Coordinates of C-alpha atoms and ligand atoms in Angstrom, one line a residue:
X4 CA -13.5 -83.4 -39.4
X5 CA -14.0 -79.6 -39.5
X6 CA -13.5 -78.2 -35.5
X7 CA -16.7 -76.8 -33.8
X8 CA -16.6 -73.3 -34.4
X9 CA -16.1 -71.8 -31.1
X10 CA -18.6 -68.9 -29.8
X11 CA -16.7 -65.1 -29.5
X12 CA -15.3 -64.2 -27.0
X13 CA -17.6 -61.0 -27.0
X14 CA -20.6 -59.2 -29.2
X15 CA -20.0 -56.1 -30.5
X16 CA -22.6 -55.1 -32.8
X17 CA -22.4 -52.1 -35.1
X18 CA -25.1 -50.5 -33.6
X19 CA -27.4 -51.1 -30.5
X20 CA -30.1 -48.7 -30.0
X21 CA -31.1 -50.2 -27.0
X22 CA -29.2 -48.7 -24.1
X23 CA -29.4 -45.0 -25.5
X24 CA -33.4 -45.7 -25.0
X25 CA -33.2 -47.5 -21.5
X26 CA -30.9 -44.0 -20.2
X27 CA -33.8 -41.5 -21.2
X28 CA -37.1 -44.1 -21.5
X29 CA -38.9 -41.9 -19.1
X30 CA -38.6 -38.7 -20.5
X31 CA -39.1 -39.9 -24.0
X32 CA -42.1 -41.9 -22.8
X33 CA -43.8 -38.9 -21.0
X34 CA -43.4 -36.4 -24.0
X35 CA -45.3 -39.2 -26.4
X36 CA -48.2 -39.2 -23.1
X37 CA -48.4 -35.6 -23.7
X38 CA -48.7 -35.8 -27.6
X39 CA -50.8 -38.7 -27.1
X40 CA -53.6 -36.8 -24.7
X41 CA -53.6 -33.8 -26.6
X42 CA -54.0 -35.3 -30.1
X43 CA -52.8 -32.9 -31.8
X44 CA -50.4 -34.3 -34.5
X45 CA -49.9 -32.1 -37.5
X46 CA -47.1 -29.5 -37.3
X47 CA -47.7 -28.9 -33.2
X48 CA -45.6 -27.1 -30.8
X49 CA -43.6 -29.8 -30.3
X50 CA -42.6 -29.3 -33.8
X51 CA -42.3 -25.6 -34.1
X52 CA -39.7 -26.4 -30.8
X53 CA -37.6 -28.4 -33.0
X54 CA -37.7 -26.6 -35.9
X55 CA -36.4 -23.2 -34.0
X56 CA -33.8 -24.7 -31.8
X57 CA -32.3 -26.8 -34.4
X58 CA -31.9 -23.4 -37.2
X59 CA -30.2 -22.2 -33.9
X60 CA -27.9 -25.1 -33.3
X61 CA -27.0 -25.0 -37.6
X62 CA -26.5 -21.3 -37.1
X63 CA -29.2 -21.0 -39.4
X64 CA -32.8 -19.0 -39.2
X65 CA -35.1 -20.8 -40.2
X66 CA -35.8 -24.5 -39.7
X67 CA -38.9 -26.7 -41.7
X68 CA -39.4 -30.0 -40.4
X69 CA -40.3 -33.1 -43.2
X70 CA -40.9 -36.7 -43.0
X71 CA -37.1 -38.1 -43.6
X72 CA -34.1 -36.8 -44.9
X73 CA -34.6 -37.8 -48.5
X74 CA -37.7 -35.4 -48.8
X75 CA -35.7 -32.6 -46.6
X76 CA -33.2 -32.9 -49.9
X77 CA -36.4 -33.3 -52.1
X78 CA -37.8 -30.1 -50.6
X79 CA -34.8 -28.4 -51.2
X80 CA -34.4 -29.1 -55.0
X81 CA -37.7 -28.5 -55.1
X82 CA -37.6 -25.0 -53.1
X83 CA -35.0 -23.8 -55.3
X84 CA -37.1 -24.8 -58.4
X85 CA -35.1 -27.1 -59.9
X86 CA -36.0 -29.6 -62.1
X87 CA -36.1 -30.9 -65.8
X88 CA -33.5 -29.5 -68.0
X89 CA -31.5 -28.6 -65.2
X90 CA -28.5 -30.9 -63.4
X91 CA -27.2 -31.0 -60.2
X92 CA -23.1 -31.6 -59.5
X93 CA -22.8 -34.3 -56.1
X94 CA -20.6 -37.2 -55.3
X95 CA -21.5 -40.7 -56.5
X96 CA -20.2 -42.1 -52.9
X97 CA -22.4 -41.2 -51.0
X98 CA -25.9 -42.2 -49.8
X99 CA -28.4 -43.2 -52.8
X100 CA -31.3 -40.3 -51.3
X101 CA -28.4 -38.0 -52.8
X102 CA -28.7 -38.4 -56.2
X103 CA -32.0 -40.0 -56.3
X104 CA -33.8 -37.3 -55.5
X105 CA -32.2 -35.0 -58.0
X106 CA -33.2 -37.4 -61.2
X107 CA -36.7 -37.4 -59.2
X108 CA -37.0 -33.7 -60.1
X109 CA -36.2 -34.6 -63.6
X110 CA -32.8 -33.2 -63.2
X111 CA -29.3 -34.6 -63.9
X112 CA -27.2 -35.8 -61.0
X113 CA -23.4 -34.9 -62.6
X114 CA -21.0 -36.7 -61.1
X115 CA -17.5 -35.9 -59.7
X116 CA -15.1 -37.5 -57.6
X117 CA -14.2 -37.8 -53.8
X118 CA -10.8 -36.9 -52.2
X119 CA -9.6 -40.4 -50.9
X120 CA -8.8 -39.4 -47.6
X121 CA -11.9 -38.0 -46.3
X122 CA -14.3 -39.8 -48.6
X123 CA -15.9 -36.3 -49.4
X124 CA -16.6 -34.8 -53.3
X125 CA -13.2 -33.2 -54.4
X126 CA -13.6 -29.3 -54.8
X127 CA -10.4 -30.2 -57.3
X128 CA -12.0 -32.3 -59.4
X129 CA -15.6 -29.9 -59.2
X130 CA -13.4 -27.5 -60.4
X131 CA -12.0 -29.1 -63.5
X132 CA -15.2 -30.2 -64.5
X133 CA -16.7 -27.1 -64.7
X134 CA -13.7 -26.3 -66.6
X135 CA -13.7 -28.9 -69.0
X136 CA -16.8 -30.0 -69.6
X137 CA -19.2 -27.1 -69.2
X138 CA -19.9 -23.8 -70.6
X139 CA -21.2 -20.5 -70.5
X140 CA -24.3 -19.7 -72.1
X141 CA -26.5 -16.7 -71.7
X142 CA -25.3 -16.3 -68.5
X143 CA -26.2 -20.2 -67.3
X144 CA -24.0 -22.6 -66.6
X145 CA -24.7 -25.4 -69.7
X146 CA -22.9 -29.2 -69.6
X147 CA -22.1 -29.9 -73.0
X148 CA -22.8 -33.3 -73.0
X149 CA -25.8 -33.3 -72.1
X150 CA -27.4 -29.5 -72.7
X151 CA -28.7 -29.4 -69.1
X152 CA -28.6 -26.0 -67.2
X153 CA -26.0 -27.1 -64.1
X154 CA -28.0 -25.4 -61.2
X155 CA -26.6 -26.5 -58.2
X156 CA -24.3 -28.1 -56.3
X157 CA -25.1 -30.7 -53.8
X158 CA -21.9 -31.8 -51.1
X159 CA -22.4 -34.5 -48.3
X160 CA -20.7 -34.3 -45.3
X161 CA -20.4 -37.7 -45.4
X162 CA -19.5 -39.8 -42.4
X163 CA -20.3 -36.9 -40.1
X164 CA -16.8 -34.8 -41.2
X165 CA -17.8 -31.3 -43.5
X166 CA -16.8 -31.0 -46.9
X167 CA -14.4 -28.0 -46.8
X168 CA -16.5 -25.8 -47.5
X169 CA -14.8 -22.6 -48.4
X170 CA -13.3 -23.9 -52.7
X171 CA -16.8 -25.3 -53.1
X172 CA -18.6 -22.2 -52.2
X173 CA -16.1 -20.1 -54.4
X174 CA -16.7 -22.3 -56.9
X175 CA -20.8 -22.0 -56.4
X176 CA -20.1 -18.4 -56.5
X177 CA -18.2 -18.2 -59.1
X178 CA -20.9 -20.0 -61.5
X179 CA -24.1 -18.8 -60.0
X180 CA -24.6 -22.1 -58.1
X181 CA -26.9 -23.0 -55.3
X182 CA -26.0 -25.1 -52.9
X183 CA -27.6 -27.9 -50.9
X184 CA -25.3 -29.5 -48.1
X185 CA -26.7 -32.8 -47.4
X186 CA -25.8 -33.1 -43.9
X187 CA -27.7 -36.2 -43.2
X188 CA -24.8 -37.7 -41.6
X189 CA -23.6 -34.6 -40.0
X190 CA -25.7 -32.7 -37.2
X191 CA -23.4 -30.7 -35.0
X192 CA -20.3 -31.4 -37.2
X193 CA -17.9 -28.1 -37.1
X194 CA -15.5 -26.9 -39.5
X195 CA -12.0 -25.1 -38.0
X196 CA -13.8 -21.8 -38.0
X197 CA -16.8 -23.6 -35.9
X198 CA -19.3 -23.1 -38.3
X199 CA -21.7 -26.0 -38.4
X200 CA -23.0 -28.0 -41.1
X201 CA -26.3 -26.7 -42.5
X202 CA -24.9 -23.2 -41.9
X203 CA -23.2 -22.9 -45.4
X204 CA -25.7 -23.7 -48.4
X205 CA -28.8 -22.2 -49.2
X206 CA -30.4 -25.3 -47.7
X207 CA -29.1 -27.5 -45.3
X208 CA -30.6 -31.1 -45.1
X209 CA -30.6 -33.4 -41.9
X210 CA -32.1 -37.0 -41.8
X211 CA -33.2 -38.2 -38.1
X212 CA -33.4 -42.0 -39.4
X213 CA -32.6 -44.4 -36.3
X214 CA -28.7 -44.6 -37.8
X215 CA -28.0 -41.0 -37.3
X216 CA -26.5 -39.2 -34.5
X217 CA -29.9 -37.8 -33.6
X218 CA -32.4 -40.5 -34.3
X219 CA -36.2 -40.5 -34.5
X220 CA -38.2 -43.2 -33.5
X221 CA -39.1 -43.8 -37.2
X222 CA -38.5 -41.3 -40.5
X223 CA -38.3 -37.8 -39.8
X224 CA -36.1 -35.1 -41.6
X225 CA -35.4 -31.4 -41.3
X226 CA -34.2 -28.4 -44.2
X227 CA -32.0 -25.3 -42.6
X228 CA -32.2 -21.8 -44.2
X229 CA -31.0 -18.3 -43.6
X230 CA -33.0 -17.1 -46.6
X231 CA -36.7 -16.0 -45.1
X232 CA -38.6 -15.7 -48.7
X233 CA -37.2 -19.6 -49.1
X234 CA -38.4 -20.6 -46.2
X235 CA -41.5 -19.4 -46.4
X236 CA -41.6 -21.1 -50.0
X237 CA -40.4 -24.6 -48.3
X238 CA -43.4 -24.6 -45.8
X239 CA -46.0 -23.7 -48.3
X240 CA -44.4 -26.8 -50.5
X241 CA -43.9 -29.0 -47.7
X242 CA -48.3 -29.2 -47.7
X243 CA -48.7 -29.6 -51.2
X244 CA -47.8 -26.0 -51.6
X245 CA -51.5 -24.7 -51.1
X246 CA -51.2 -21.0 -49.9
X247 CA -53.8 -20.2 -48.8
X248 CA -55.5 -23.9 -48.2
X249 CA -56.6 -25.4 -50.9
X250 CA -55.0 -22.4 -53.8
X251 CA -52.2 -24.2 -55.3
X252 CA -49.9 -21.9 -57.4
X253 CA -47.2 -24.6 -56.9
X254 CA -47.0 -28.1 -56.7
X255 CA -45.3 -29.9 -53.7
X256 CA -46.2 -32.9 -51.7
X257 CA -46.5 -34.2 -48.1
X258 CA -43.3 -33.6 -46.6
X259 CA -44.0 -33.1 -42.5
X260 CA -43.1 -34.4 -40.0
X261 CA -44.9 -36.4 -37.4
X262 CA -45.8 -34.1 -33.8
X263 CA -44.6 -37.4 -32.5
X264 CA -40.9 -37.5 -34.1
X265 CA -40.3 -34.1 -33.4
X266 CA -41.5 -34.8 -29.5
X267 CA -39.0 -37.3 -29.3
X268 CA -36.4 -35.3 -31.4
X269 CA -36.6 -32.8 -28.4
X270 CA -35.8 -35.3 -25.7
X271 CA -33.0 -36.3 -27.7
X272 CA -31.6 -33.5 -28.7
X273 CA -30.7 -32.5 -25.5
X274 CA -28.2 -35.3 -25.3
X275 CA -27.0 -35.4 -28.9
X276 CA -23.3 -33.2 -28.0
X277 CA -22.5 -36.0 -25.3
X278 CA -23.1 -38.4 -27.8
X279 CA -21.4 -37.4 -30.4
X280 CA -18.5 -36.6 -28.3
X281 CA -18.8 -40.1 -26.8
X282 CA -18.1 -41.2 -30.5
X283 CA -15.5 -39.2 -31.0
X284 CA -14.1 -40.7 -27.8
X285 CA -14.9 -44.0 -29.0
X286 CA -12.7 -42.9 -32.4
X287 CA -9.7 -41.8 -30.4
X288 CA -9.5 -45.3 -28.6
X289 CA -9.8 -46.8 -32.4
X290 CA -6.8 -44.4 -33.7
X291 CA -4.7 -45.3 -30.4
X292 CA -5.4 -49.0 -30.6
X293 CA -4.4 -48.9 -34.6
X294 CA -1.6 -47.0 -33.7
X295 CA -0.1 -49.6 -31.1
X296 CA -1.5 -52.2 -33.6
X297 CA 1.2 -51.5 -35.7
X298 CA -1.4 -52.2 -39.2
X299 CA -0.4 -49.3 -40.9
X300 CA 0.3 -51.8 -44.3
X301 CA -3.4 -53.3 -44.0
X302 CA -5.8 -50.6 -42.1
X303 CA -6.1 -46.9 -42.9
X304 CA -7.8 -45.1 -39.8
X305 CA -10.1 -42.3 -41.2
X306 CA -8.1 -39.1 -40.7
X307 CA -10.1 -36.0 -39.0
X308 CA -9.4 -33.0 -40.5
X309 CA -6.9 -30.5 -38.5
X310 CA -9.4 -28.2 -36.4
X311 CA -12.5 -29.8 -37.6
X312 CA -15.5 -31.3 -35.1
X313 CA -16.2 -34.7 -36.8
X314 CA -18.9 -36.0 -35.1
X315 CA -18.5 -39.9 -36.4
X316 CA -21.6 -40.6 -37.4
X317 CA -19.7 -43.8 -39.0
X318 CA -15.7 -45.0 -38.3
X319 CA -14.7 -46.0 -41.7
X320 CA -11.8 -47.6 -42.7
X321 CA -9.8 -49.1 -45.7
X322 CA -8.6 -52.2 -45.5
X323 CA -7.0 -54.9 -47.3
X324 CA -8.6 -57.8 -48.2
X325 CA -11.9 -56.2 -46.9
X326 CA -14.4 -58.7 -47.4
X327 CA -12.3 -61.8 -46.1
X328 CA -11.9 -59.2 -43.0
X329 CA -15.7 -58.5 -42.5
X330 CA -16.4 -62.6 -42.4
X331 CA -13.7 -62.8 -40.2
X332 CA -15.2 -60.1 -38.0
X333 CA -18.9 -61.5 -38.2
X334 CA -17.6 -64.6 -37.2
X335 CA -16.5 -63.1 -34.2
X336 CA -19.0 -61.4 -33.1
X337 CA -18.6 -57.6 -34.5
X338 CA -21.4 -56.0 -36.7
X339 CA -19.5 -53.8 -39.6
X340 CA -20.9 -52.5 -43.0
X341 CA -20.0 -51.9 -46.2
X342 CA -21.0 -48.1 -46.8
X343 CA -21.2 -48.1 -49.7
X344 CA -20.2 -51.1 -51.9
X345 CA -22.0 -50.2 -55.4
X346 CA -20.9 -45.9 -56.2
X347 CA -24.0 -44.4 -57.5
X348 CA -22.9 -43.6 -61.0
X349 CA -22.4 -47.5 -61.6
X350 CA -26.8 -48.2 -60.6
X351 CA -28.6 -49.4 -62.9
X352 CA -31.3 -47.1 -62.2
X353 CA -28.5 -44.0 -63.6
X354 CA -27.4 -46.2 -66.2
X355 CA -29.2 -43.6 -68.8
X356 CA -26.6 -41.2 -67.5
X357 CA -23.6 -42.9 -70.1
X358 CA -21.3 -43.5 -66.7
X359 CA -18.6 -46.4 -66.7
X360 CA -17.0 -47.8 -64.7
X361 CA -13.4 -46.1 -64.6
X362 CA -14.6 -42.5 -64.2
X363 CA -14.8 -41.9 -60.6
X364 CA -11.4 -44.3 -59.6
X365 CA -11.1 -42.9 -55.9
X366 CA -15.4 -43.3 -55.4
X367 CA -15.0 -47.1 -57.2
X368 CA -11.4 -47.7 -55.2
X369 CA -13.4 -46.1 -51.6
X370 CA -16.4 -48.9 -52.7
X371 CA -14.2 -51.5 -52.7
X372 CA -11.7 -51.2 -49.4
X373 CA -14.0 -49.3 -46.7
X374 CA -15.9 -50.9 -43.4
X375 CA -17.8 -49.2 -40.9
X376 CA -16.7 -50.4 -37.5
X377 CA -19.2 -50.1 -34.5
X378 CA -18.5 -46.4 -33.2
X379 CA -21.8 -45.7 -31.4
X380 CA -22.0 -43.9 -28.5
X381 CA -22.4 -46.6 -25.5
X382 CA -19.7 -49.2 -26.7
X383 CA -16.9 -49.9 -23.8
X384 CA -13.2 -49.6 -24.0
X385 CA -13.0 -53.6 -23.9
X386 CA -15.2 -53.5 -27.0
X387 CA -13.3 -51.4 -29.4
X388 CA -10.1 -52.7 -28.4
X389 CA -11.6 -56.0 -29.0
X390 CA -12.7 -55.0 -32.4
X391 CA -8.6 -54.0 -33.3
X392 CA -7.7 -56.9 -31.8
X393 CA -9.5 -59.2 -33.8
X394 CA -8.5 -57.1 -37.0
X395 CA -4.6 -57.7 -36.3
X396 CA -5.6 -61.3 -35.5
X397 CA -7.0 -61.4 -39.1
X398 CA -3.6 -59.6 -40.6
X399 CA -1.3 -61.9 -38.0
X400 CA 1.2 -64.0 -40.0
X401 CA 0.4 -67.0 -39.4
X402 CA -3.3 -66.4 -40.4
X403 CA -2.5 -64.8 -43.7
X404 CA -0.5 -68.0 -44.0
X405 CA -3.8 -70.0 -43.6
X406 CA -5.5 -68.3 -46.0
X407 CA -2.5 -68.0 -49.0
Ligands
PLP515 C1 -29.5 -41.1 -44.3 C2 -29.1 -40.3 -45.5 C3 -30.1 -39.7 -46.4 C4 -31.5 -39.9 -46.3 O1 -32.1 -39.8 -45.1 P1 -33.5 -40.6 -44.8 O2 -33.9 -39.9 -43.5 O3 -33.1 -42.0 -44.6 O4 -34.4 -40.4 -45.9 C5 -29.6 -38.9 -47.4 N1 -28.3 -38.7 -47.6 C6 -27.4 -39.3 -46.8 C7 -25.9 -39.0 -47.1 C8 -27.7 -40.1 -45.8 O5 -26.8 -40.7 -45.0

C-alpha cells in the first residue's frame, strides 16, 4: 500500500496576480469608469500619457503604443523595412515572438548562441559569425549560406538583465546593422552606466502581457525610438500605414493599443520601481538561502551582472536533474516553469532554416537544466525560503538515495 500523499506544507505559486490587483483595485477601477463614460477608445489621451512617460522612463523620445509585444517587434522590423531577402541575427533562447516575427517579414532569423551565465546572445559568438560565415558585398552585409542581406541585429534582454550592450553595438556599427532590443522582459532594467533598456537600439520593444513586470489587463505592447522620421513612420504603419487616411504608400496593419490597456498601464506604472525592486529583494533572499543551502554541486543561482539593475522579471536557475526537481516541487506546492524547454532553432516551424541540433550547445544545454522559481513581487520571506528548502530536500542524501 502506497502512503496517502500528504498536502504541502504551503502554496507557493509561480505567479499570483491577485494581491498586486487587490493593493490598487480602486485606482485602476476608476481610470476604466473614466475610459468607459467617455468612450473614446482609439489612441486617447490615456494613451498618448503612456506613450510620453514611458520614451522618458527608456531615455528614449518617442514612444508608439501597439497591441502586444510581438507586434511592437513586428512594427519594428517592419519600420526599418525589413523583409524578404534580408535576415536578422537573434538568439534561439529566447521567447518564440523573437524569431517568429522576423520569418513573418519573410526574413531569416540567423541564429547564434547565448553566454551560459546570463542566458543572453554572446557578442563573442555574433562576432565570429559574422566573421566566418558572412561577407561583404556591395557594401551589404551577405550570409553565404543562404544569400540573404543580414540587416539587423535583434538582442533580448532576457529574464529582465541587459545584454551588454556596448560589443553588440560595435559590432552593429561595424557592419551597418540595425538594432532592435527586445526588451519584453526588461522595462526599467539598467546597465552599470544606468542607461535603460530600450535606450540603445534603433527600436526598443516592451510587451505589457500579464507575466511582465508591467502588466496589462490583456495584450498590449509598446516600440521606443530616439529617431523622429522613424517614429513618425511607426505610427503611420501601426494604422495600416494610411497617411493621410485612407492613401496608403505603405502597407502595415493594426497594431494599437487599446485606450483601456494604456489607462491601466498608467496606474501601474506608477508602482512598477517598487515592484521590481521587491523582486530583486525577493532574488537576494533566493541567493542568501542558496548560499547557506550549501547546493552549489546541484543549483546554479542566476548571477547579476556587476553594476547592472536586473529587474527579475523571472529567477532562473540550473539545476540537476531538473525535471525530477520540478515534480518534486509541484508536488509540494510551488509553481515553477520551464523557460524555455524546446530552443527556437530546433521548431519545426524553422526547420527550413537547415539547423541541428548540436549548433547552439550552451542555448540546447540552458533548455535542458533551467527553472523559473516564483520571484514576483508579493511572495513572503517564509515562501522563498520554503521554496530552497524544499530544493535541498530534493538534493538531501537520503532522497537521492530513494530515487538511485
Ligand atoms: C513576452 C515576450 C514577447 C512577446 O510579447 P507579447 O506581448 O506576449 O506578444 C516577445 N519577446 C520576449 C522575449 C517575451 O518575453
Amino acid at each position: 500500500m502506497t502512503e496517502k500523499p500528504q498536502a504541502p506544507a504551503m502554496r507557493v505559486p509561480l505567479l499570483d496576480l491577485k494581491p498586486q490587483y487587490e493593493a490598487i483595485a480602486p485606482r485602476v477601477r476608476a481610470v476604466i469608469d473614466a475610459v468607459c463614460a467617455s468612450q473614446q477608445f482609439i489612441l486617447g489621451p490615456e494613451v498618448r500619457t503612456l506613450e510620453a512617460r514611458l520614451a522618458a522612463y527608456s531615455q528614449s523620445r518617442f514612444g508608439i503604443g501597439v497591441s502586444s509585444g510581438t507586434d511592437a517587434l513586428l512594427l519594428a522590423l517592419m519600420g526599418l523595412d525589413i523583409g524578404p531577402g534580408d535576415a536578422v541575427i537573434t538568439t534561439p533562447y529566447t521567447f518564440f515572438a523573437t524569431a517568429g516575427t522576423i520569418a513573418r517579414t519573410g526574413a531569416r532569423p540567423l541564429f547564434c548562441d547565448i553566454e551560459p551565465e546570463t542566458f543572453n546572445i554572446s557578442a563573442a559568438a555574433v562576432r565570429t559569425f559574422i566573421e566566418q560565415e558572412c561577407e561583404r558585398r556591395d557594401g551589404a552585409l551577405v550570409h553565404r549560406a543562404s544569400g540573404t542581406r543580414v540587416k539587423a541585429l535583434m538582442p533580448v534582454h532576457l529574464y529582465g538583465q541587459l545584454c551588454p550592450m556596448e560589443p553588440l553595438l560595435a559590432l552593429a556599427r561595424e557592419s551597418g546593422l540595425r538594432v532592435i532590443e527586445d526588451a519584453a522582459q526588461a522595462i526599467g532594467a539598467r546597465d552599470a552606466g544606468a542607461r535603460p533598456a530600450g535606450s540603445f537600439g534603433d527600436v526598443g520593444c516592451f510587451s505589457f502581457f500579464p507575466t511582465k513586470n508591467l502588466g496589462a489587463f490583456g495584450d498590449a505592447g509598446l516600440c521606443v525610438t530616439a529617431d523622429e522620421a522613424l517614429a513618425e513612420h511607426l505610427q503611420v504603419l501601426r494604422v495600416h500605414g494610411g497617411k493621410p487616411k485612407y492613401h496608403h504608400a505603405f502597407i502595415g496593419g493594426n497594431f494599437r493599443i487599446d485606450e483601456l490597456q494604456a489607462a491601466v498601464l498608467n496606474v501601474k506604472l506608477d508602482y512598477l520601481d517598487e515592484w521590481s525592486q521587491r523582486r530583486a529583494e525577493n532574488a537576494r533572499v533566493y541567493d542568501v538561502a542558496f548560499a547557506r543551502a550549501g547546493l552549489e554541486a546541484q543549483v546554479v543561482p542566476p548571477p547579476a551582472l556587476p553594476g547592472f539593475h536586473h529587474i527579475y522579471n523571472q529567477y532562473v536557475i540550473r539545476a540537476r536533474e531538473r525535471d525530477a526537481l520540478r515534480e518534486h516541487l509541484a508536488a509540494a506546492g510551488v509553481g515553477t516553469e520551464i523557460y524555455y524547454p524546446i530552443p527556437l532553432h530546433l521548431q519545426k516551424c524553422f526547420a527550413y532554416l537547415g539547423y541541428r541540433s548540436g549548433d547552439f550547445p550552451q542555448s540546447e544545454r540552458a533548455a535542458r537544466e533551467t527553472l523559473a522559481l516564483p520571484i514576483f513581487p508579493e511572495l513572503s520571506v517564509e515562501q522563498l525560503n520554503y521554496v530552497v528548502e524544499c530544493i535541498g530536500a530534493f538534493y538531501s542524501a537520503g532522497a537521492r538515495a530513494a530515487r538511485a
